[in-house]
Coordinates of C-alpha atoms in Angstrom, one line a residue:
X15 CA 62.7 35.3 86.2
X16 CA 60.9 37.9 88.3
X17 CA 58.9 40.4 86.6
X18 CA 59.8 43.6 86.4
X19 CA 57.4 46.3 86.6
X20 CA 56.9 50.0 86.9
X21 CA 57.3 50.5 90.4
X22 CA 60.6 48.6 90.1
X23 CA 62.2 50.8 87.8
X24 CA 61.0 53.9 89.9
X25 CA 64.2 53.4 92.2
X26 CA 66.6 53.9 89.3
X27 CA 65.1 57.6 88.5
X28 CA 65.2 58.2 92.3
X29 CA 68.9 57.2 92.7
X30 CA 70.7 59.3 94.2
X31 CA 74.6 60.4 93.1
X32 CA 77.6 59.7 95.0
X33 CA 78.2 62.4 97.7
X34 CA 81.3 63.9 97.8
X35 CA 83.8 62.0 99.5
X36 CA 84.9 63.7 102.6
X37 CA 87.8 60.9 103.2
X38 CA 89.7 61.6 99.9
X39 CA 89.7 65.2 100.5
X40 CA 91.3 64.7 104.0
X41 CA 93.7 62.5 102.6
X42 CA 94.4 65.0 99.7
X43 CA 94.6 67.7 102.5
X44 CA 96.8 65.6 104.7
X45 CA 99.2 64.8 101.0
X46 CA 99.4 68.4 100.4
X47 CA 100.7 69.7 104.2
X48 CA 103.6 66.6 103.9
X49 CA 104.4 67.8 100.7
X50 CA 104.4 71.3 102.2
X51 CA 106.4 69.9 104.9
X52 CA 108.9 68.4 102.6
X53 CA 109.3 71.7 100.4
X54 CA 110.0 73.6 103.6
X55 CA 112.4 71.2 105.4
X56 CA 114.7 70.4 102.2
X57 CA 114.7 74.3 100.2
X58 CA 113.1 77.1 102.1
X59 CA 114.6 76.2 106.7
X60 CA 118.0 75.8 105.3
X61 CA 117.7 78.8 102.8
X62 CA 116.4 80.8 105.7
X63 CA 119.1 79.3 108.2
X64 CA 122.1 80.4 105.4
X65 CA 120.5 84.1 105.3
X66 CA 120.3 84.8 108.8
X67 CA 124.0 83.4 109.0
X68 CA 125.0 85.4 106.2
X69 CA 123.2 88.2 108.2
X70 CA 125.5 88.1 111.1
X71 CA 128.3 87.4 109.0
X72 CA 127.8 90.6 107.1
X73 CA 129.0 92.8 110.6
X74 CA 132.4 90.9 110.8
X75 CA 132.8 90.9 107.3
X76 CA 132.4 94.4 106.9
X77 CA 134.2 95.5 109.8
X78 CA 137.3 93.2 108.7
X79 CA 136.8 95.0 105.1
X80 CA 136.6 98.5 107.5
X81 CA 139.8 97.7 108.7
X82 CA 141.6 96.7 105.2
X83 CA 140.5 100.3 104.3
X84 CA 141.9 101.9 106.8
X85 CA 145.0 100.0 106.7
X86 CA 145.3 100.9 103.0
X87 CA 144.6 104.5 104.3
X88 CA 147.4 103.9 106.9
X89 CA 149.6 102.8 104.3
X90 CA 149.0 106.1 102.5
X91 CA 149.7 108.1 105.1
X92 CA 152.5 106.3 106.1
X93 CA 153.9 106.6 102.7
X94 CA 153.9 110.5 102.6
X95 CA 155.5 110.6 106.5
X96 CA 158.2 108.3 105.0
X97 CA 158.5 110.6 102.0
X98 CA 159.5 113.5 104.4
X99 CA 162.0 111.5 106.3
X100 CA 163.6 110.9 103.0
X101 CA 163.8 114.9 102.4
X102 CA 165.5 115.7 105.5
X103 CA 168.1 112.5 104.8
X104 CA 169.0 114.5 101.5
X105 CA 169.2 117.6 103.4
X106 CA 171.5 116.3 105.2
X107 CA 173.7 114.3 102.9
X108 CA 173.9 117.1 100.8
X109 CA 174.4 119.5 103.7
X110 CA 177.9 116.5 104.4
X111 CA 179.3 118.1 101.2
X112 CA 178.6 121.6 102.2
X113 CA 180.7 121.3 105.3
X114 CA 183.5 118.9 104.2
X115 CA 187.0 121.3 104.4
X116 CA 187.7 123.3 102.8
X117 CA 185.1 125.4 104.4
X118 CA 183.1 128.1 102.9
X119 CA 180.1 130.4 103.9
X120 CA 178.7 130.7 100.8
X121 CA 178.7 126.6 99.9
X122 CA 175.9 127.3 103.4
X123 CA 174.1 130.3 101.6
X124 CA 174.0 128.4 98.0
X125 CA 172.2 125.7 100.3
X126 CA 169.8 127.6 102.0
X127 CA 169.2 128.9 98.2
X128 CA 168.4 125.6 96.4
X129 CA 166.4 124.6 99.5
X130 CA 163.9 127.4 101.1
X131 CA 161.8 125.7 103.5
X132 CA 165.2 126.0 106.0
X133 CA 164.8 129.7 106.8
X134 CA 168.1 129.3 109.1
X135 CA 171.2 127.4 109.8
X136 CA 173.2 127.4 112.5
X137 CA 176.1 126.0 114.0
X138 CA 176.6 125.7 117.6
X139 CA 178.8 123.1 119.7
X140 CA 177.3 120.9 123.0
X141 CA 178.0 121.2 125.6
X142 CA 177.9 125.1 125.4
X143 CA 180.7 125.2 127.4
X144 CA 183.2 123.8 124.3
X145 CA 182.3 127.3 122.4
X146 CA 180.9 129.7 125.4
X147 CA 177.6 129.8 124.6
X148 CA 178.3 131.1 121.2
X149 CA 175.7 130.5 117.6
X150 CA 177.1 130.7 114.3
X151 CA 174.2 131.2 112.2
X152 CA 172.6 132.3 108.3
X153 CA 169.5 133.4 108.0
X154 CA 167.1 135.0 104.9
X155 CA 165.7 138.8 105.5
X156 CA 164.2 140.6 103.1
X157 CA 167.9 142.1 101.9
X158 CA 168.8 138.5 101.4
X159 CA 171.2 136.0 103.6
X160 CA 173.2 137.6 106.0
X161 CA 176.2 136.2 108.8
X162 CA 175.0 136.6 112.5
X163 CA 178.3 135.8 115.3
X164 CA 175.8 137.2 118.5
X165 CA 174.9 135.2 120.5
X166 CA 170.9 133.7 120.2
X167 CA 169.8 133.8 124.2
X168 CA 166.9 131.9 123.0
X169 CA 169.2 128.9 121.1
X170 CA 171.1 128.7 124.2
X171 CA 168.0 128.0 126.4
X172 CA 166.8 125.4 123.5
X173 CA 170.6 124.3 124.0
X174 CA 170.2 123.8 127.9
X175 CA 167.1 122.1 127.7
X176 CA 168.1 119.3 125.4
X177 CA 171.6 118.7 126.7
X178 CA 170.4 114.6 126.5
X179 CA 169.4 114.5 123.2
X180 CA 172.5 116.0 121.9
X181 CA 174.8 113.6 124.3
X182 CA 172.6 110.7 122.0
X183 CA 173.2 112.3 118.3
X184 CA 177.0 112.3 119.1
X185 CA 177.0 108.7 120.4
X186 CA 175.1 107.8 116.7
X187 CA 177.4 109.9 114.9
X188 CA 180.2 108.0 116.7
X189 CA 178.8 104.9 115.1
X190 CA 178.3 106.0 111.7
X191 CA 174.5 107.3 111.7
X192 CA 173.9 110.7 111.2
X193 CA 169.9 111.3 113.2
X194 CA 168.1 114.4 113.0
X195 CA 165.8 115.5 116.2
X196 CA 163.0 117.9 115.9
X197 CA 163.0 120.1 118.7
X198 CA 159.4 121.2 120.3
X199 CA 159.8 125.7 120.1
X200 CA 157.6 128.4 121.4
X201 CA 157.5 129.6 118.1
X202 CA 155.7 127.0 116.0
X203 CA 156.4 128.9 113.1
X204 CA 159.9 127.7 112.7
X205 CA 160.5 124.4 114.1
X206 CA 164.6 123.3 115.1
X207 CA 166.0 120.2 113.6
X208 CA 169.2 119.3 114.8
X209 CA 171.9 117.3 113.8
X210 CA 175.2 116.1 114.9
X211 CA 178.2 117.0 111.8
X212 CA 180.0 114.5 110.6
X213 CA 182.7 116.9 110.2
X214 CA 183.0 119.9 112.5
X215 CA 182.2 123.7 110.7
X216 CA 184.8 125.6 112.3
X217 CA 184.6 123.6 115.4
X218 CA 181.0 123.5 116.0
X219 CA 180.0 119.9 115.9
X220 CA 176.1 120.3 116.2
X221 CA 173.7 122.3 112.7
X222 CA 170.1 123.0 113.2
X223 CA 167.9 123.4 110.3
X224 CA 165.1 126.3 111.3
X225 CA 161.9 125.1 108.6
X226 CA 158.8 127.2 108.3
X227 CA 156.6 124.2 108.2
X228 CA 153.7 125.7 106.1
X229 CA 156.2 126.2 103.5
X230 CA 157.6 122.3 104.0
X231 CA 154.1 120.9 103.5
X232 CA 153.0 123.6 100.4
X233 CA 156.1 123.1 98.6
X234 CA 157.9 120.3 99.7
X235 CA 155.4 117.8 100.6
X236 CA 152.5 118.8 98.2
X237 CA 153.6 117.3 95.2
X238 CA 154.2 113.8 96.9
X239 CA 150.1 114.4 98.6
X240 CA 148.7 115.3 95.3
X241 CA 150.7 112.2 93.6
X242 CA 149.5 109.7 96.6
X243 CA 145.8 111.3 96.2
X244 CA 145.4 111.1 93.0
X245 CA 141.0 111.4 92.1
X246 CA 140.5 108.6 94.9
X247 CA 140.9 110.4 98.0
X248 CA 141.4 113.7 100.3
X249 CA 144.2 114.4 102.1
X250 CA 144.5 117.6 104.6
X251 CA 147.8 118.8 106.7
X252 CA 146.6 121.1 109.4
X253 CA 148.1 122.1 113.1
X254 CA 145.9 120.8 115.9
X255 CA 146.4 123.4 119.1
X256 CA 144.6 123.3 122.7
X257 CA 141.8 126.2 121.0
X258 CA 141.7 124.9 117.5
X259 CA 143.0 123.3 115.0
X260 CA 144.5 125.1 111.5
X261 CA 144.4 123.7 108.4
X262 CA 147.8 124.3 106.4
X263 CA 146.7 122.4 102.9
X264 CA 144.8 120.3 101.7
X265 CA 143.7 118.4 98.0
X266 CA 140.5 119.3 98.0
X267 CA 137.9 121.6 99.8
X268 CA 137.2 119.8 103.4
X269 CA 136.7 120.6 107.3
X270 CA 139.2 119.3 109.3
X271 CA 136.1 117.8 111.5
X272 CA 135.0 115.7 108.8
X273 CA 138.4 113.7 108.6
X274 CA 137.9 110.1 109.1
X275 CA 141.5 108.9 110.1
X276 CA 144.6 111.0 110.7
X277 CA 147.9 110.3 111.4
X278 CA 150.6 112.7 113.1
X279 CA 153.4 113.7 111.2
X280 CA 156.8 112.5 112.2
X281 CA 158.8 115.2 111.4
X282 CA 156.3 118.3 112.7
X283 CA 155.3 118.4 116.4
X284 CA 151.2 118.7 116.5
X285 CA 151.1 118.5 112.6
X286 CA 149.2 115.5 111.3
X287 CA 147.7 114.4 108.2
X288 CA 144.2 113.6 107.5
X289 CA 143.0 111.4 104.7
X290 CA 139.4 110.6 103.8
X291 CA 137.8 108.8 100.4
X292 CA 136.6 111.0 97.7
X293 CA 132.1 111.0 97.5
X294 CA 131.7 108.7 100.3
X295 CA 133.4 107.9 103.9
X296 CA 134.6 104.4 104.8
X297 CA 131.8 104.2 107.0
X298 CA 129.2 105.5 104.2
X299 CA 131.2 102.2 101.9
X300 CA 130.3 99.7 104.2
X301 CA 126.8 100.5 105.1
X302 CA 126.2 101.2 101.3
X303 CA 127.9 97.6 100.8
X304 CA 126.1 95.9 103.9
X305 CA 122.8 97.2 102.6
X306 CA 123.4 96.3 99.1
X307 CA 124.1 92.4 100.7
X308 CA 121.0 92.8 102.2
X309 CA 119.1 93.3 99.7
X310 CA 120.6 90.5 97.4
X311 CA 119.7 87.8 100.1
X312 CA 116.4 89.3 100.3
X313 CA 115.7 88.9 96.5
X314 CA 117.2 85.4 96.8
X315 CA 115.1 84.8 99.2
X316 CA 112.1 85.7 97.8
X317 CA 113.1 84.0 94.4
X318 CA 113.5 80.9 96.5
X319 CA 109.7 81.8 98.4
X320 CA 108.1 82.1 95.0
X321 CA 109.6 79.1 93.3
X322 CA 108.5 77.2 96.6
X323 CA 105.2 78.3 96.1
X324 CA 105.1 77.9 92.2
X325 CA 106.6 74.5 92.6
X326 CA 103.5 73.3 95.6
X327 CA 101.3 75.2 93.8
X328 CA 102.2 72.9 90.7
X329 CA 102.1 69.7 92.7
X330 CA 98.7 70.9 94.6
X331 CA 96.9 71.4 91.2
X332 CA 98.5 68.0 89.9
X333 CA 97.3 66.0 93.1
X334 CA 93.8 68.0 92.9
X335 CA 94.0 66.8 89.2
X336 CA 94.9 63.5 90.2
X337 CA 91.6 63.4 92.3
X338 CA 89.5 65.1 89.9
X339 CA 90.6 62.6 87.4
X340 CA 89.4 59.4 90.1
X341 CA 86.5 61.3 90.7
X342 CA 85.3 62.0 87.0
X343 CA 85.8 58.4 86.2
X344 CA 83.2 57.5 89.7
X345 CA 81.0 60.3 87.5
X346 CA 81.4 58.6 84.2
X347 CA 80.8 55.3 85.1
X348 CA 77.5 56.0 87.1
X349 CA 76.6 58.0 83.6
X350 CA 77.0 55.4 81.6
X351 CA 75.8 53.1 83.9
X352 CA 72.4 54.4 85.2
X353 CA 70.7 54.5 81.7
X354 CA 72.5 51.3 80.1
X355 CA 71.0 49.7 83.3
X356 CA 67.5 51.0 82.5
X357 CA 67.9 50.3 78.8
X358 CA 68.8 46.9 79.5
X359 CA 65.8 46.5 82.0
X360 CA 63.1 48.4 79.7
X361 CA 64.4 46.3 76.9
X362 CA 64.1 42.9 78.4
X363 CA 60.5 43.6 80.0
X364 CA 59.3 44.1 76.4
X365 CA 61.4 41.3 74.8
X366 CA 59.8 38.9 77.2
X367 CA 56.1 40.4 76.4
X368 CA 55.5 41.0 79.9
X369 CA 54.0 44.4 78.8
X370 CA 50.8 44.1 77.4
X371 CA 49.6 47.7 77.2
X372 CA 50.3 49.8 74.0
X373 CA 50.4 53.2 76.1
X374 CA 53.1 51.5 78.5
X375 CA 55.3 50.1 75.8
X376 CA 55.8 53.6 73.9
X377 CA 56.0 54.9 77.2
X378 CA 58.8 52.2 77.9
X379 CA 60.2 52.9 74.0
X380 CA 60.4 56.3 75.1
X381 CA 62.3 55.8 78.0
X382 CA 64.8 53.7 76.1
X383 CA 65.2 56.3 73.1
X384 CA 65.4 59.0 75.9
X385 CA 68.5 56.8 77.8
X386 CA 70.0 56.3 75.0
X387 CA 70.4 59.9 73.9
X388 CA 71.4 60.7 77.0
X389 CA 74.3 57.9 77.0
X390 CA 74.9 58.9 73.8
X391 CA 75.3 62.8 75.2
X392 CA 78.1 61.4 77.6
X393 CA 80.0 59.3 75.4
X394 CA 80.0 62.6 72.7
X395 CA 81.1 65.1 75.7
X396 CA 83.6 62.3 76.5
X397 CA 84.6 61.7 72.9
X398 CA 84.8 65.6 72.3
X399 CA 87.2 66.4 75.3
X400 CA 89.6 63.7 74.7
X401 CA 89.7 65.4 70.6
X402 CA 90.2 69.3 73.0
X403 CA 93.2 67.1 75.1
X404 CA 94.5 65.6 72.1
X405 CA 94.6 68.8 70.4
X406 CA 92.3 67.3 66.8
X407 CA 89.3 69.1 67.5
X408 CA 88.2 71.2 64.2
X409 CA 85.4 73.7 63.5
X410 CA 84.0 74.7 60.3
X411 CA 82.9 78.2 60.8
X412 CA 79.9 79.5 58.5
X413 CA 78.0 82.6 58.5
X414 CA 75.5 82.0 61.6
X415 CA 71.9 83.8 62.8
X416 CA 72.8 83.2 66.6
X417 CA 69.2 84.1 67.6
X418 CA 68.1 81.4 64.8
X419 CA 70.4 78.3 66.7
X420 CA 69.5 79.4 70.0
X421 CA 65.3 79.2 68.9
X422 CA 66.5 75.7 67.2
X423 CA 68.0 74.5 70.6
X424 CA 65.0 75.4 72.5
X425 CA 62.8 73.8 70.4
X426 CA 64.9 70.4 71.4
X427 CA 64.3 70.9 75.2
X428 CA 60.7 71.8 74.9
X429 CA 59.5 68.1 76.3
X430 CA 62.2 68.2 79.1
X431 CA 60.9 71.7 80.0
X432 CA 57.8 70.2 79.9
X433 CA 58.4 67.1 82.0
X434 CA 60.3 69.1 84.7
X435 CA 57.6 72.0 85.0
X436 CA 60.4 74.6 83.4
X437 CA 58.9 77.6 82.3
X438 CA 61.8 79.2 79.5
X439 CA 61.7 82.8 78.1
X440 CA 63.8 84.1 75.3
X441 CA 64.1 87.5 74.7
X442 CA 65.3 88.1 71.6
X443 CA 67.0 91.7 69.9
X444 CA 65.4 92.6 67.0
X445 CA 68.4 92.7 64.3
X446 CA 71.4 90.7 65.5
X447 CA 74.5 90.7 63.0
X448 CA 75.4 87.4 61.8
X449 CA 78.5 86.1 63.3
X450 CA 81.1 83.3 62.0
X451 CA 80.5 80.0 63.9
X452 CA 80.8 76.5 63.8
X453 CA 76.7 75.5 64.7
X454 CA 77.3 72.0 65.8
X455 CA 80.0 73.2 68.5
X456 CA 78.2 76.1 69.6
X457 CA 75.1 74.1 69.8
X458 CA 76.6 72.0 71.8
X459 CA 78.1 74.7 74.4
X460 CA 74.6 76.1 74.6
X461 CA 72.4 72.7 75.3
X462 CA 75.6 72.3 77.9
X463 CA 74.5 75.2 79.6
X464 CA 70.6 75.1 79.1
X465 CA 71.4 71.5 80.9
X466 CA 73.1 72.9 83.8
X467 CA 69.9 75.0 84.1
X468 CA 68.1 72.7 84.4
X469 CA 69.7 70.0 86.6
X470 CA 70.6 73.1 89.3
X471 CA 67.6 74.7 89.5
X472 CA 65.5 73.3 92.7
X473 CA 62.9 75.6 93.7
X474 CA 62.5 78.2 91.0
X475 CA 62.3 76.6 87.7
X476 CA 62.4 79.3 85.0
X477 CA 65.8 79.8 82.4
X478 CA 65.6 83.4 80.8
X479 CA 67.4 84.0 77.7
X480 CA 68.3 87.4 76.1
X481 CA 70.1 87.9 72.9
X482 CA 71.9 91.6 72.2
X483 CA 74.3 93.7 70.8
X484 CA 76.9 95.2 73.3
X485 CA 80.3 96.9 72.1
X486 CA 80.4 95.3 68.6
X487 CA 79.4 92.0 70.1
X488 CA 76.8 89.5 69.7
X489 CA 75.8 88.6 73.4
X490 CA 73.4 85.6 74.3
X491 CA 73.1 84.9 78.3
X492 CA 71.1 82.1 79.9
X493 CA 70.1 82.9 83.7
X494 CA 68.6 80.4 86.1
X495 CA 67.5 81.2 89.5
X496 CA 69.0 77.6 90.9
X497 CA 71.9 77.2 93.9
X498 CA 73.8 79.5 92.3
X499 CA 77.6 79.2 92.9
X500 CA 79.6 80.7 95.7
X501 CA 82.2 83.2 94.5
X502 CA 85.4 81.7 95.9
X503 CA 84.5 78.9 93.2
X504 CA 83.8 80.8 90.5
X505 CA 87.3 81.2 89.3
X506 CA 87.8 77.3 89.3
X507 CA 84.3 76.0 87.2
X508 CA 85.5 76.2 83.8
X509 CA 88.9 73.9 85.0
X510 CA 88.4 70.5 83.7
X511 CA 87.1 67.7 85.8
X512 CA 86.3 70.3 88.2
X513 CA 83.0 70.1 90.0
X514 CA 81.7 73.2 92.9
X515 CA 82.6 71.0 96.4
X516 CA 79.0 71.0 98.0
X517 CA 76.5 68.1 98.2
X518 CA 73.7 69.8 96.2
X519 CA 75.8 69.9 93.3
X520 CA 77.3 66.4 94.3
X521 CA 73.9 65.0 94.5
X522 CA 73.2 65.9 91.0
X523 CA 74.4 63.7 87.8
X524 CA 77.7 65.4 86.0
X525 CA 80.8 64.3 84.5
X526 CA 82.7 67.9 85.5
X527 CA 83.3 68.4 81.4
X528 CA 80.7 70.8 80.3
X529 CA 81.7 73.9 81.4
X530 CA 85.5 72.8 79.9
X531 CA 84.2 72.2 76.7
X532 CA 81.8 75.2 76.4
X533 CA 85.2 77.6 77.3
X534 CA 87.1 75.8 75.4
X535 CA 84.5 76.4 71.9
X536 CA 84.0 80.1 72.9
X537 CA 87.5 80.6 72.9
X538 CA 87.8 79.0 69.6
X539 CA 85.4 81.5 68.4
X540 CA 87.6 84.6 70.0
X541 CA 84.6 85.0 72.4
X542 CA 84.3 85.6 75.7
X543 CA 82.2 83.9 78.5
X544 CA 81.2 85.3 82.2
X545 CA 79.7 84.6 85.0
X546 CA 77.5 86.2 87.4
X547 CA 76.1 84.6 90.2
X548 CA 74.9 84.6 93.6
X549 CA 75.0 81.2 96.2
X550 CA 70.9 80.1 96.7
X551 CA 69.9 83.3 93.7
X552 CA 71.5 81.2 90.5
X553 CA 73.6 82.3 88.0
X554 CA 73.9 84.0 84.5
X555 CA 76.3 82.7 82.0
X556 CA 76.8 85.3 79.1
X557 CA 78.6 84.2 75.8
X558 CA 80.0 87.2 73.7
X559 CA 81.3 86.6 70.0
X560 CA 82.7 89.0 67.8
X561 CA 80.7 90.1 64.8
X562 CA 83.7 89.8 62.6
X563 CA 86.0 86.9 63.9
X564 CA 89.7 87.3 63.3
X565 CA 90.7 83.6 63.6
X566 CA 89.3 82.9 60.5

């Protein structure tokens, strides 16, 4: 067997760590833009398509549901024309019996009595020429009904002008169907409505019904309005002339210009009824209800976004995971296999009694007991994460001098300060409180970080350490002024596995589980740790425990 001396073993110490491996985190990239891909091409393109459909839906929807209201409003209004056409049929079935023989003038008067919208009935026959131009008629003055026998010149030209129309209510009165015509008058205060008798009064075969239409919509019509309007909606009569229009009544206070839909009414030449919703216009509804669709598919929408995102940020961490995992075992294995390697050569060079020097074997017995601690480091940081993971880890807190452990932990590292050229100042306070601990854990979390001080720092090797009191809290930081880390991966170094992606770090032994396990004891001890640090300046870890800890 060759022999194996100390210039043979120097290439173990000088090994250098695996450098980061630039082709797993391209593939790892290229994983995480598929699955971004996928995420977007099966949830969010088709969630996006169905919103902007929806979006141009919304416009035909809402106008269809624009013109169900105003069909409903149309309906309303066409109820309350309807309602007035009934009235004047009862006028003039009633008005049958009132001329039926025998006759009598005061069967007309009792009439125009029980029914005071008609402010004057008269008789008159067509053509004129059947009763020479002559007007039976009763009307109300302020001494009550009276008879007038003269002749009306103005009848007679109403008469002459509408000599059709009365040729056409004697051909449906032939037939069995009593119509009544509204006339158009220069006086729109009384409006004629004419009708052909079924018997003749006195020989006149034609009646007209003078109605003061303000009075037929306050008093005959209002009660039907204020039925059909009920709370839900406005509804106005008014006259609409060439200058302006006049409103005659109305359900509630309105301008006739802010009437969304009106309708003319059937029996009343240029009268017309007007209807809008109470609070809000149709037009107010469906924007209100447009913009209120909006917004739902918005917040869908953005649901859907942010469960997208939570759901790839989920599978990123697991595939980052999934990577640190591979790359912690790489770690682990080149941990545990540098100093078994040396062991095992040490260990065979002085079995075999190739070293003859007593200074060179305690230096190789040294080397050995120094490899084997630090295997025996890995396996414990190993052993002590998989007990965090599995959820069995137990402290035993006891009354602790933190100033006392940290001067007991420095005292371990004095030959590795010594062999590295480390120059290590503690300042300590002069009267810290005692604080509950567990010592072996919190031992451990400091010789984790005292480590990492070590194995960073490059050029400048010095550790400061400063114990003090700060807001009820025992405070020890440990600064080194190595590489430092950059700030966009400070929020990541206490995740487990996880390991700052640069090649000085890289370069530099590590399984990526001590700054785990140190959060993971201060947080058992309700403390707090932070960083400071600046890339190329180093960094200052600060651990902070409560004087009086409420865990226990």
């Amino acid at each position: 067997m060759r022999r194996i001396y100390h210039q043979d073993i120097l290439p173990i110490f000088n090994m250098q760590w695996p450098k980061f491996n630039v082709l797993a985190v391209n593939n790892t990239r290229r994983t995480e833009r598929r699955i971004a891909l996928i995420l977007l091409g099966i949830f969010l393109l088709p969630a996006i398509a169905f919103s902007v459909f929806e979006l141009n839906q919304l416009n035909e929807n809402e106008a269809i549901i624009q013109e169900i209201y105003k069909d409903q409003l149309d309906a309303i209004l066409f109820s309350i024309n309807q309602y007035s056409n009934d009235i004047l049929d009862q006028w003039t079935k009633e008005f049958n019996n009132v001329t039926a023989p025998p006759y009598s003038e005061e069967k007309v008067i009792e009439f125009m009595e029980f029914n005071p919208a008609i402010s004057k009935v008269s008789f008159f026959s067509a053509p004129l020429s059947q009763a020479k131009g002559n007007v039976m008629s009763f009307f109300e003055d302020s001494t009550g009904f009276q008879q007038d026998v003269k002749t009306d010149s103005l009848f007679n030209k109403l008469i002459k002008d509408n000599n059709a129309t009365f040729d056409k209510l004697l051909e449906f009165i032939e037939n069995d169907y009593q119509k009544i015509e509204v006339l158009a008058s220069e006086n729109d205060s009384l409006l004629p409505m004419i009708f052909a008798l079924k018997t003749p009064f006195k020989a006149y075969n034609f009646c007209s019904f003078m109605v003061n239409p303000q009075f037929f919509v306050e008093e005959v019509m209002a009660p039907k309005i204020q039925e059909v309007a009920r709370d839900e909606f406005i509804i106005t009569s008014y006259v609409k002339r060439a200058a302006s229009s006049t409103q005659l009544y109305t359900t509630d206070s309105i301008n006739i210009d802010e009437i969304v839909l009106s309708r003319a009414l059937w029996l009343l030449p240029n009268h017309y009824l007007g209807i809008n919703l109470k609070g809000n216009s149709i037009d107010k509804i469906v924007q209100a209800r447009t913009n209120r669709n909006i917004i739902i598919l918005l917040i869908i929408d953005a649901f859907l976004v942010v469960a997208i995102w939570l759901v790839y940020r989920n599978i990123r961490k697991e595939i980052l995971l999934a990577q640190l995992k591979s790359e912690f075992v790489s770690n682990v294995s080149h941990e545990i296999r540098t100093p078994l390697a040396m062991i095992s050569m040490f260990g065979e060079t002085l079995f075999e009694g190739r070293v003859l020097n007593e200074e060179k074997k305690k230096s190789y017995y040294k080397m050995i007991t120094e490899e084997a601690d630090r295997l025996n480091k890995t396996v414990d940081k190993i052993l002590n994460f998989s007990k965090i993971e599995s959820g069995k880890r137990r402290f035993n807190f006891e009354p602790t001098d933190l100033q006392q452990l940290t001067e007991d932990c420095l005292k371990a590292y004095q030959s590795q300060f010594k062999l590295n050229n480390f120059s290590c100042n503690y300042k300590k306070h002069d009267v810290l409180p005692i604080v509950m601990a567990d010592k072996e854990a919190l031992t451990e979390a400091i010789n984790n970080l005292i480590d990492n001080a070590i194995k960073y720092s490059k050029q400048k090797k010095e550790i400061i350490l400063e114990s003090q009191f700060k807001n009820n809290k025992v405070v020890l930081s440990i600064q080194d002024f190595g590489i430092g880390i950059h700030e966009k991966f400070q929020k990541d170094i206490f995740s487990k596995f996880y390991r700052v992606p640069n090649n000085d770090v890289h370069d530099t032994k590590g399984t990526g589980l001590g700054l785990t396990l140190v959060k993971y004891i201060i947080d058992a001890h309700n403390g707090e740790i932070t960083l400071r640090s600046t890339e190329n300046k180093g960094s200052t870890f600060s651990l902070a425990f409560p004087v009086k800890n409420e865990a226990i």
